[in-house]
Short mmCIF file of C-alpha atoms in Angstrom, two decimals:
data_model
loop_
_atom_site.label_atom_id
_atom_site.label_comp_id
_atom_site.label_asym_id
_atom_site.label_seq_id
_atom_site.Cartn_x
_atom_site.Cartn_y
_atom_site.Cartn_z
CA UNK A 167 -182.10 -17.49 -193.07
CA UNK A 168 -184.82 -20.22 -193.09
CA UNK A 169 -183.11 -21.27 -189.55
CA UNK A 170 -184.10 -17.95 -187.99
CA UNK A 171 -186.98 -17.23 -189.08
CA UNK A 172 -187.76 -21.01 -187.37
CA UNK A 173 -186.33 -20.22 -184.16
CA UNK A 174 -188.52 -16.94 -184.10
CA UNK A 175 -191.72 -18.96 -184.82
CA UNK A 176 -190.42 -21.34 -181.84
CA UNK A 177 -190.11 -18.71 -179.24
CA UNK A 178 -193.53 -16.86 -180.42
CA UNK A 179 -195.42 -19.56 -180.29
CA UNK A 180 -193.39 -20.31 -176.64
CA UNK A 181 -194.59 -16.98 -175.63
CA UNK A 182 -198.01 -16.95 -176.61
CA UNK A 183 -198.48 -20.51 -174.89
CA UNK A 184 -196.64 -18.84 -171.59
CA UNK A 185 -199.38 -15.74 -171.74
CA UNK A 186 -201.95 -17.46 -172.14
CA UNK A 187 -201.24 -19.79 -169.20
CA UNK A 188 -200.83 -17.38 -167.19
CA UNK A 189 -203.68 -14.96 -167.93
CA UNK A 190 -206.43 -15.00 -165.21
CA UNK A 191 -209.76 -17.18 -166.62
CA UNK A 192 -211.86 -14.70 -166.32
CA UNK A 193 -209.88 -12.19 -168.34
CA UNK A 194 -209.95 -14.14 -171.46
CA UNK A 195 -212.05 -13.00 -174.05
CA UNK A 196 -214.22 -15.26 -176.73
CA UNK A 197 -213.16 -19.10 -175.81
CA UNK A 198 -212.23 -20.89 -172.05
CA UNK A 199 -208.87 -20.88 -171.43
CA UNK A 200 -208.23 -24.60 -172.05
CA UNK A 201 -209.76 -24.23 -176.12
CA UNK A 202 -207.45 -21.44 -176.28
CA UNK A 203 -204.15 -23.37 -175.23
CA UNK A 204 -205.43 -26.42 -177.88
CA UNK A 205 -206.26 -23.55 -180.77
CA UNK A 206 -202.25 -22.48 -180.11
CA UNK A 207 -200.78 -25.81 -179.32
CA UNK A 208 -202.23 -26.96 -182.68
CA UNK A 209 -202.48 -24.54 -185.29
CA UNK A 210 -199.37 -22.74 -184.77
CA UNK A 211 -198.62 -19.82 -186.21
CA UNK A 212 -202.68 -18.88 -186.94
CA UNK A 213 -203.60 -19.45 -183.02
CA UNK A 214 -200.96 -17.57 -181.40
CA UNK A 215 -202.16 -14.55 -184.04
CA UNK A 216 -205.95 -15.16 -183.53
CA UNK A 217 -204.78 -15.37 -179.51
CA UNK A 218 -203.61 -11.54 -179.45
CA UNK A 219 -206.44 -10.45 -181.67
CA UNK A 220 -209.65 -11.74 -180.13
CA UNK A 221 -208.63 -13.69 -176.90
CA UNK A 222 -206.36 -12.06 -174.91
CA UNK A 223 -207.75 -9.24 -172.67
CA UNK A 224 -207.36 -5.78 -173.28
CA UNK A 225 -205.62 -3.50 -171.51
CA UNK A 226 -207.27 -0.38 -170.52
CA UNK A 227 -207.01 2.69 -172.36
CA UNK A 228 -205.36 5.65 -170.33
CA UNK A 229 -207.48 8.87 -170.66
CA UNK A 230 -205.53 12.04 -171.17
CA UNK A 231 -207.77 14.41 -169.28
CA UNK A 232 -205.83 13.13 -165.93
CA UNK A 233 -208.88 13.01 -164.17
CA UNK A 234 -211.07 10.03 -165.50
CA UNK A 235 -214.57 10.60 -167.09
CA UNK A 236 -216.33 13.33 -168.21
CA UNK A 237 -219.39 14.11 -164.98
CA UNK A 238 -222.13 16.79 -166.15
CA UNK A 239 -222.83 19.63 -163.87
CA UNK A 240 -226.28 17.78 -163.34
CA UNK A 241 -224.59 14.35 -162.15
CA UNK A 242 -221.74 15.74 -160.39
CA UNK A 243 -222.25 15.95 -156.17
CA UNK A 244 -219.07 17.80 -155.80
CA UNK A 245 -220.50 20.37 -157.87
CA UNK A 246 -224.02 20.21 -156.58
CA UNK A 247 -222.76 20.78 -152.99
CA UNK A 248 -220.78 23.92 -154.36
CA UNK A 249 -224.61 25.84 -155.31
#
């Protein structure tokens, strides 16, 4: 049991080193890019959670309207040109 759960700490912290690699410089949030690889590299299992919590970037959040934001009557030129 102790050998799996091992071998799963191996290949997250394999993965998290892999994403963060390859995630763009100026997406990532809080630290450079380079103190985020050492913060993995070296403390393991706390890096590659503090990684996914407050440096990698965040994706953005689909609205459900379809449309995008919310334009008031006021700001709206479609609407303007309609009166």
């Amino acid at each position: 049991m102790l050998k799996y759960l091992i071998v799963l700490l191996v290949i997250f912290d394999i993965y998290t080193l892999i994403d963060c690699a390859i995630t763009p410089q100026e997406k990532v949030r809080r630290f450079p890019k380079w103190a985020w690889l050492l913060i993995i590299l070296f403390t393991r299992t706390f890096g590659n959670i503090a990684w996914f919590i407050a440096g990698r970037p965040r994706k953005p959040r689909q609205n459900r309207g379809g449309k995008g934001r919310i334009i008031p009557p006021d700001d709206d030129p479609d609407f303007l040109r309609k009166i």
